[in-house]
Coordinates of C-alpha atoms in Angstrom, one line a residue:
M1 CA -9.7 -3.2 7.6
F2 CA -12.8 -1.1 6.7
I3 CA -12.9 -0.3 9.8
N4 CA -9.5 0.4 9.8
R5 CA -9.4 2.4 6.4
A6 CA -12.6 3.9 7.6
G7 CA -10.9 5.0 10.5
T8 CA -8.2 6.7 9.3
L9 CA -9.0 9.9 9.9
L10 CA -5.7 12.5 10.1
V11 CA -3.8 11.0 7.4
P12 CA -5.2 13.5 5.5
F13 CA -5.7 16.2 7.0
L14 CA -2.1 16.4 8.5
T15 CA -1.0 19.3 6.4
L16 CA -4.4 20.9 6.7
Y17 CA -4.3 20.8 11.1
L18 CA -0.5 21.5 10.6
N19 CA -0.8 24.8 8.6
K20 CA -4.3 25.2 9.4
K21 CA -4.8 25.6 13.2
L22 CA -1.0 25.8 14.3
G23 CA 0.5 27.9 11.4
L24 CA 3.6 26.5 11.7
G25 CA 3.9 26.8 7.7
P26 CA 3.5 24.7 4.2
A27 CA 7.8 24.3 4.7
T28 CA 6.7 21.8 7.9
A29 CA 3.9 20.3 7.2
T30 CA 5.2 18.7 4.3
L31 CA 8.0 17.6 6.6
A32 CA 6.1 16.1 8.4
M33 CA 4.4 14.3 5.8
G34 CA 8.3 13.4 4.5
A35 CA 9.3 11.8 8.4
Y36 CA 5.4 10.3 8.4
G37 CA 6.7 8.8 5.0
V38 CA 10.7 8.0 6.2
G39 CA 8.5 6.2 9.2
A40 CA 7.3 3.5 6.9
L41 CA 9.5 2.7 5.1
A42 CA 11.3 1.6 8.0
A43 CA 8.2 0.0 8.8
G44 CA 8.2 -2.4 5.7
I45 CA 11.4 -4.9 6.8
L46 CA 10.6 -4.0 10.6
G47 CA 7.1 -5.5 10.6
G48 CA 8.4 -7.7 8.4
H49 CA 10.6 -9.3 10.2
L50 CA 9.3 -8.9 13.6
A51 CA 5.9 -10.9 12.1
D52 CA 7.5 -13.7 11.2
R53 CA 9.3 -13.9 14.4
F54 CA 7.3 -13.6 16.7
G55 CA 3.7 -14.3 15.1
R56 CA 1.3 -11.8 12.8
R57 CA -1.3 -11.1 15.4
V58 CA 1.3 -9.9 18.0
I59 CA 2.7 -6.8 15.9
M60 CA -1.1 -6.0 14.4
L61 CA -2.2 -5.2 17.4
I62 CA 0.7 -3.7 18.5
A63 CA 0.5 -1.2 15.3
L64 CA -2.9 -0.9 16.4
F65 CA -3.3 -0.5 20.1
G66 CA 0.5 1.7 19.7
G67 CA -0.6 3.8 16.4
A68 CA -3.9 4.9 18.7
G69 CA -1.4 5.6 22.3
I70 CA 0.2 8.1 19.8
L71 CA -2.5 10.2 18.6
L72 CA -3.6 10.2 22.2
V73 CA 0.5 12.2 22.8
F74 CA 0.3 13.6 19.0
A75 CA -3.3 15.9 20.0
E76 CA -1.1 18.0 22.6
L77 CA 1.2 18.5 20.8
T78 CA 2.8 22.5 18.8
S79 CA 6.7 21.9 18.9
P80 CA 7.3 21.3 15.6
A81 CA 10.8 19.2 16.5
A82 CA 8.2 17.0 18.5
I83 CA 5.4 16.6 15.6
L84 CA 8.4 15.5 13.0
V85 CA 9.6 13.3 15.9
A86 CA 5.5 11.8 16.2
S87 CA 4.3 12.1 12.5
G88 CA 7.9 9.5 11.9
T89 CA 6.9 7.6 14.6
F90 CA 3.8 7.2 13.9
A91 CA 4.4 5.9 10.5
L92 CA 6.2 2.9 12.6
V93 CA 4.5 1.7 14.4
V94 CA 1.2 2.2 12.5
E95 CA 2.9 0.5 9.1
M96 CA 3.9 -2.5 10.7
Y97 CA 0.5 -3.9 10.4
R98 CA 0.6 -4.3 6.8
P99 CA 2.5 -6.8 6.3
A100 CA 1.6 -8.9 8.6
A101 CA -1.8 -8.6 7.4
S102 CA -0.5 -9.3 4.5
A103 CA 1.2 -12.5 5.3
M104 CA -1.2 -13.5 7.6
I105 CA -3.4 -13.9 4.2
G106 CA -1.3 -15.3 2.5
D107 CA -1.0 -17.8 5.5
L108 CA -4.6 -18.5 5.5
V109 CA -5.3 -18.4 2.1
E110 CA -4.2 -21.6 -0.8
P111 CA -2.5 -20.8 -3.5
E112 CA -5.6 -20.4 -6.9
R113 CA -7.5 -18.2 -3.9
R114 CA -4.7 -15.7 -2.9
S115 CA -5.4 -12.7 -5.3
H116 CA -9.9 -13.3 -5.0
A117 CA -8.7 -12.4 -1.7
F118 CA -6.2 -9.6 -1.8
G119 CA -9.3 -8.6 -3.7
L120 CA -11.6 -8.6 -2.1
M121 CA -8.8 -6.7 1.0
Y122 CA -8.0 -3.6 -1.2
V123 CA -12.4 -3.7 -1.9
A124 CA -12.5 -3.5 1.7
I125 CA -9.5 -0.6 1.5
N126 CA -11.2 1.6 -0.6
L127 CA -15.2 1.6 0.9
G128 CA -13.0 2.8 4.0
F129 CA -11.2 5.7 2.1
S130 CA -13.7 6.6 1.0
V131 CA -15.6 6.7 4.8
G132 CA -12.5 7.7 6.4
P133 CA -12.2 11.3 5.2
I134 CA -16.5 12.1 4.9
V135 CA -16.0 11.3 8.9
G136 CA -12.3 13.5 9.2
G137 CA -14.2 16.8 7.4
M138 CA -16.9 15.8 10.0
L139 CA -14.5 16.1 12.9
M140 CA -13.2 19.5 11.4
V141 CA -15.6 21.3 12.4
Y142 CA -16.2 20.7 15.9
S143 CA -12.6 20.3 16.6
Y144 CA -9.2 19.5 14.9
R145 CA -8.5 17.3 17.8
W146 CA -11.5 14.6 17.0
L147 CA -9.2 13.9 14.0
F148 CA -6.3 11.7 15.9
W149 CA -9.6 10.6 19.4
G150 CA -11.4 9.4 16.5
D151 CA -8.7 8.1 14.9
A152 CA -7.3 6.7 18.0
L153 CA -10.5 3.9 18.3
T154 CA -11.2 3.2 15.6
S155 CA -7.6 2.0 15.9
A156 CA -8.5 0.4 19.3
A157 CA -12.1 -1.5 18.0
Y158 CA -10.2 -2.9 15.8
G159 CA -7.7 -4.2 17.6
L160 CA -10.1 -5.0 19.7
L161 CA -11.6 -7.7 17.7
I162 CA -8.2 -9.2 16.3
L163 CA -7.5 -9.7 20.5
I164 CA -11.3 -11.8 20.5
A165 CA -12.0 -12.7 17.2
I166 CA -8.2 -13.6 15.2
R167 CA -5.8 -16.4 16.1
E168 CA -2.0 -16.9 15.3
T169 CA -1.8 -17.6 11.6
L170 CA 2.7 -17.8 11.7
P171 CA 2.6 -21.4 10.2
S172 CA 6.5 -21.8 12.5
R173 CA 3.7 -22.3 14.8
Q174 CA 1.7 -24.6 14.5
P175 CA 2.1 -28.1 12.2
A176 CA 1.3 -29.7 8.4
E177 CA -1.6 -31.7 9.6
A178 CA -3.4 -28.4 12.2
A179 CA -2.3 -25.5 9.2
R180 CA -4.7 -27.9 6.9
A181 CA -6.9 -28.4 9.5
G182 CA -6.9 -24.6 10.2
G183 CA -7.6 -23.9 5.8
V184 CA -4.2 -22.4 6.5
S185 CA -1.2 -23.3 4.0
P186 CA 1.0 -26.1 4.9
P187 CA 4.8 -25.3 5.2
D188 CA 6.3 -26.6 1.6
E189 CA 9.9 -28.0 0.9
S190 CA 11.1 -24.3 -0.3
G191 CA 9.9 -22.4 3.4
N192 CA 11.8 -23.9 5.3
A193 CA 9.1 -22.7 7.9
G194 CA 9.6 -24.1 11.7
E195 CA 13.4 -22.2 11.9
E196 CA 14.0 -18.4 12.6
V197 CA 15.6 -16.8 10.2
S198 CA 18.3 -13.3 11.4
L199 CA 17.9 -10.6 9.6
S200 CA 21.0 -9.7 7.8
A201 CA 20.6 -13.4 6.7
A202 CA 16.8 -13.1 5.5
V203 CA 17.7 -9.4 3.7
K204 CA 21.0 -11.3 1.8
H205 CA 17.7 -14.0 0.3
I206 CA 16.4 -10.8 -0.7
L207 CA 19.1 -9.2 -2.2
N208 CA 20.5 -11.9 -3.5
N209 CA 16.2 -13.3 -5.6
R210 CA 17.0 -11.3 -8.2
P211 CA 13.3 -12.0 -10.2
F212 CA 11.6 -10.5 -7.3
M213 CA 14.0 -7.1 -6.9
I214 CA 13.0 -6.7 -9.9
F215 CA 9.8 -7.0 -9.5
C216 CA 10.4 -4.7 -6.6
F217 CA 11.4 -2.3 -9.4
G218 CA 8.5 -2.5 -11.2
T219 CA 6.1 -1.6 -8.5
F220 CA 7.7 1.0 -7.2
C221 CA 7.6 3.0 -10.9
I222 CA 4.2 1.7 -10.5
A223 CA 3.8 3.7 -6.7
Y224 CA 5.9 6.3 -8.3
L225 CA 2.7 6.5 -10.9
F226 CA -0.3 6.6 -8.1
M227 CA 1.4 8.8 -6.2
Q228 CA 0.3 11.9 -9.5
T229 CA -2.7 11.1 -8.4
M230 CA -2.4 13.0 -4.8
S231 CA 0.2 15.5 -5.7
T232 CA 0.5 16.7 -9.1
F233 CA -3.0 16.2 -10.9
P234 CA -4.6 18.4 -8.6
L235 CA -2.7 21.3 -9.7
H236 CA -2.2 20.4 -13.5
M237 CA -6.6 20.4 -13.4
N238 CA -6.2 23.3 -11.4
D239 CA -4.1 25.2 -14.5
Y240 CA -7.3 24.4 -16.0
G241 CA -9.6 26.4 -14.1
I242 CA -10.5 22.7 -12.1
G243 CA -10.4 23.5 -8.4
P244 CA -9.7 20.8 -5.5
E245 CA -14.2 20.3 -5.5
V246 CA -13.7 19.2 -8.7
Y247 CA -11.0 17.4 -8.7
G248 CA -12.5 15.5 -5.5
R249 CA -15.1 14.2 -7.4
I250 CA -13.3 13.0 -10.7
I251 CA -10.4 11.1 -8.4
A252 CA -13.9 9.5 -6.3
I253 CA -14.3 7.5 -10.1
N254 CA -11.5 5.7 -9.1
G255 CA -13.0 4.5 -6.1
M256 CA -16.1 3.5 -7.1
M257 CA -14.7 1.7 -10.2
I258 CA -12.7 -0.6 -7.6
V259 CA -15.6 -1.2 -4.6
C260 CA -17.5 -1.9 -7.4
L261 CA -15.8 -3.5 -10.4
Q262 CA -13.0 -5.4 -8.6
L263 CA -14.9 -9.3 -7.9
P264 CA -15.8 -9.0 -10.9
M265 CA -11.9 -8.0 -12.4
T266 CA -10.3 -10.4 -10.6
A267 CA -12.4 -13.4 -11.3
I268 CA -11.9 -12.8 -14.8
I269 CA -8.2 -11.6 -14.7
S270 CA -8.0 -15.4 -12.6
R271 CA -8.4 -17.5 -16.0
F272 CA -5.5 -15.8 -17.5
D273 CA -1.6 -16.2 -17.4
R274 CA -0.9 -13.4 -14.5
S275 CA 2.3 -12.4 -15.3
W276 CA 1.0 -11.2 -18.5
V277 CA -2.0 -10.2 -17.0
M278 CA 0.0 -7.3 -14.5
I279 CA 1.9 -6.8 -17.9
W280 CA -0.5 -4.9 -19.2
G281 CA -2.4 -3.4 -16.7
T282 CA 0.9 -1.4 -16.1
V283 CA 0.7 -0.6 -20.1
V284 CA -3.0 0.0 -19.3
M285 CA -2.2 2.5 -17.2
G286 CA 0.3 4.0 -18.9
V287 CA -1.9 4.8 -21.1
G288 CA -4.2 6.6 -18.6
F289 CA -1.8 8.7 -17.3
G290 CA -0.3 8.8 -20.5
L291 CA -3.5 10.5 -22.0
I292 CA -3.6 12.8 -18.6
A293 CA -1.7 14.6 -20.8
F294 CA -4.1 15.9 -23.8
A295 CA -7.1 16.1 -21.1
G296 CA -8.5 20.0 -21.0
N297 CA -12.0 19.3 -19.2
V298 CA -13.6 17.1 -17.2
W299 CA -15.0 14.9 -18.9
E300 CA -11.4 13.9 -20.3
F301 CA -10.1 14.2 -17.7
A302 CA -12.9 11.1 -16.0
G303 CA -12.5 9.6 -19.0
A304 CA -8.5 9.3 -18.6
T305 CA -8.9 8.4 -15.0
M306 CA -10.8 6.0 -15.9
I307 CA -8.8 3.4 -17.9
W308 CA -6.3 4.1 -15.3
T309 CA -8.4 2.8 -13.0
F310 CA -9.3 -0.4 -15.0
G311 CA -4.7 -1.3 -15.3
E312 CA -5.1 -0.8 -11.4
M313 CA -8.0 -2.9 -10.6
M314 CA -6.1 -6.3 -13.0
Q315 CA -2.4 -5.4 -10.9
V316 CA -4.2 -5.4 -7.1
P317 CA -4.5 -8.7 -6.9
L318 CA -2.2 -10.3 -8.6
A319 CA 0.8 -8.3 -7.3
P320 CA 0.9 -9.2 -2.8
A321 CA -0.2 -12.6 -4.7
I322 CA 3.5 -12.9 -6.6
V323 CA 5.2 -11.7 -3.4
T324 CA 3.7 -14.6 -1.3
D325 CA 5.0 -17.1 -3.8
F326 CA 8.1 -15.9 -4.2
A327 CA 8.5 -15.9 -0.4
P328 CA 9.9 -18.8 1.6
V329 CA 7.8 -19.5 4.8
A330 CA 9.3 -18.5 7.7
M331 CA 10.5 -14.9 5.6
R332 CA 6.3 -14.3 3.8
A333 CA 6.5 -11.1 5.9
R334 CA 9.4 -9.3 5.6
Y335 CA 8.9 -10.4 2.0
M336 CA 6.1 -7.7 2.4
G337 CA 7.6 -5.2 4.3
V338 CA 10.0 -5.0 1.4
F339 CA 7.0 -5.1 -1.0
G340 CA 4.8 -2.5 0.6
M341 CA 8.5 -0.3 1.0
C342 CA 8.2 0.3 -2.7
W343 CA 5.5 2.0 -2.0
A344 CA 6.3 4.1 0.8
G345 CA 10.1 4.7 -1.2
A346 CA 7.6 6.3 -3.8
M347 CA 5.6 7.8 -1.3
M348 CA 9.2 10.2 -0.2
I349 CA 10.4 10.7 -3.5
G350 CA 7.1 10.7 -6.0
A351 CA 5.7 14.6 -5.9
P352 CA 9.1 16.4 -5.4
V353 CA 9.9 15.1 -8.7
G354 CA 6.7 15.1 -10.3
G355 CA 6.5 18.5 -9.1
L356 CA 10.1 19.2 -10.1
V357 CA 9.2 18.0 -14.0
L358 CA 5.1 19.6 -13.9
E359 CA 6.8 23.4 -12.7
H360 CA 9.9 23.0 -14.9
F361 CA 8.6 21.1 -17.5
G362 CA 4.4 21.6 -17.8
G363 CA 2.0 18.7 -18.7
Y364 CA 3.2 16.8 -21.5
W365 CA 6.7 15.8 -20.5
M366 CA 5.1 15.1 -16.3
W367 CA 2.1 13.4 -17.9
G368 CA 4.4 11.8 -21.1
S369 CA 7.1 11.0 -18.5
C370 CA 4.8 8.8 -16.2
A371 CA 3.4 7.0 -19.4
A372 CA 7.5 6.4 -19.6
V373 CA 8.3 5.3 -16.6
A374 CA 4.4 2.9 -16.9
V375 CA 6.7 1.7 -20.1
V376 CA 9.5 0.8 -17.6
S377 CA 7.7 -1.2 -15.7
A378 CA 5.6 -3.5 -17.8
V379 CA 9.7 -4.8 -19.5
A380 CA 10.1 -5.5 -16.2
Y381 CA 7.7 -7.3 -16.1
W382 CA 8.9 -9.1 -18.8
S383 CA 12.3 -9.9 -18.0
I384 CA 10.9 -11.5 -14.9
R385 CA 7.2 -13.5 -16.4
R386 CA 9.4 -17.1 -16.5
A387 CA 10.3 -16.8 -13.1
V388 CA 6.3 -15.4 -12.2
R389 CA 5.1 -18.3 -13.6
D390 CA 8.1 -20.8 -12.4
V391 CA 7.8 -19.4 -8.6
R392 CA 3.7 -20.7 -9.1
E393 CA 4.1 -24.3 -10.4
V394 CA 7.6 -25.0 -8.3
G395 CA 7.8 -22.8 -5.4
A396 CA 9.9 -19.9 -3.5
T397 CA 13.2 -20.1 -3.6
P398 CA 14.7 -22.5 -0.2
M399 CA 16.5 -20.7 2.6
C400 CA 20.5 -21.9 2.2
P401 CA 20.7 -24.4 5.3

């Protein structure tokens, strides 16, 4: 996971590459990011469905090797139309990795340890993301093309590692005895593992799972807040004379805190009721984002960032573990895919909506509205607190025959 995220070189610099290197202008550059969001949105349900049907490992390999191949082609494109297609296709392929990888963790780790496993994964992701932009910036000095080549190389390297060292974990492909012997959670009574579930039946089951859909709505609200940290937050700081370099240092606080504190934080929060930890984590995030409205200097912006980061660390390891509990075993990757679609959807609309609010209503309304969104998310989590508790104790809603 660290290798994969450390090698994420292109996406952080994609708009800069299209605008500065190819001279396509801001409109095309932002459209390319929008196309990436569309591809990522589709990859959630498609990748989840394929990972449940054919296995986690094979979809991860397709995502990594397929993404590497697309990057090599992408590096040669100059036509705006071709670039938009390539951006969307790249996202569609490479983002299928996420639901497959998350489902694999759910397969391998017993329920009481899943929050720790997802917390460790998040640390690896943030550590990788802290390295990736630095490496990408150095490669840009030599050639933008190295961004594509370097990203493709690390994706292929991670693919080879999976090919050599990681076995398939799909529960439906192994009997319960073998699953227990291998440390894999065996199929439970509600999982219907071993049965093939059609895409239409899976979608119907997910949409009818009301607590899970409410959970996804709360997650979408949280994802909307995170999108502001990469879009309107630097614009708002710029209004106070704080440039990109200082913004980079402030936002780096988030990554450093996660790398240093996420694992001990996970050990602490695992002692408490997960539903209430999610609720209070959302409240803390709302306070942090709301305080940005009253910040006016570097230290105040940094303080607000530290507060919402603490809220983030309370939520991050629990959310995918809760999704795993909601999902029948035979649909684990598809549930993870829908969960990931919340983030992809927020990527598509978060920056444009936040930008409109900031431009037309100003910073106070912008960050006040973010605090309000956090409250809405907390209420959503509160409304399903019993379902979150019950699904941990009783198990997922079974598939109807």
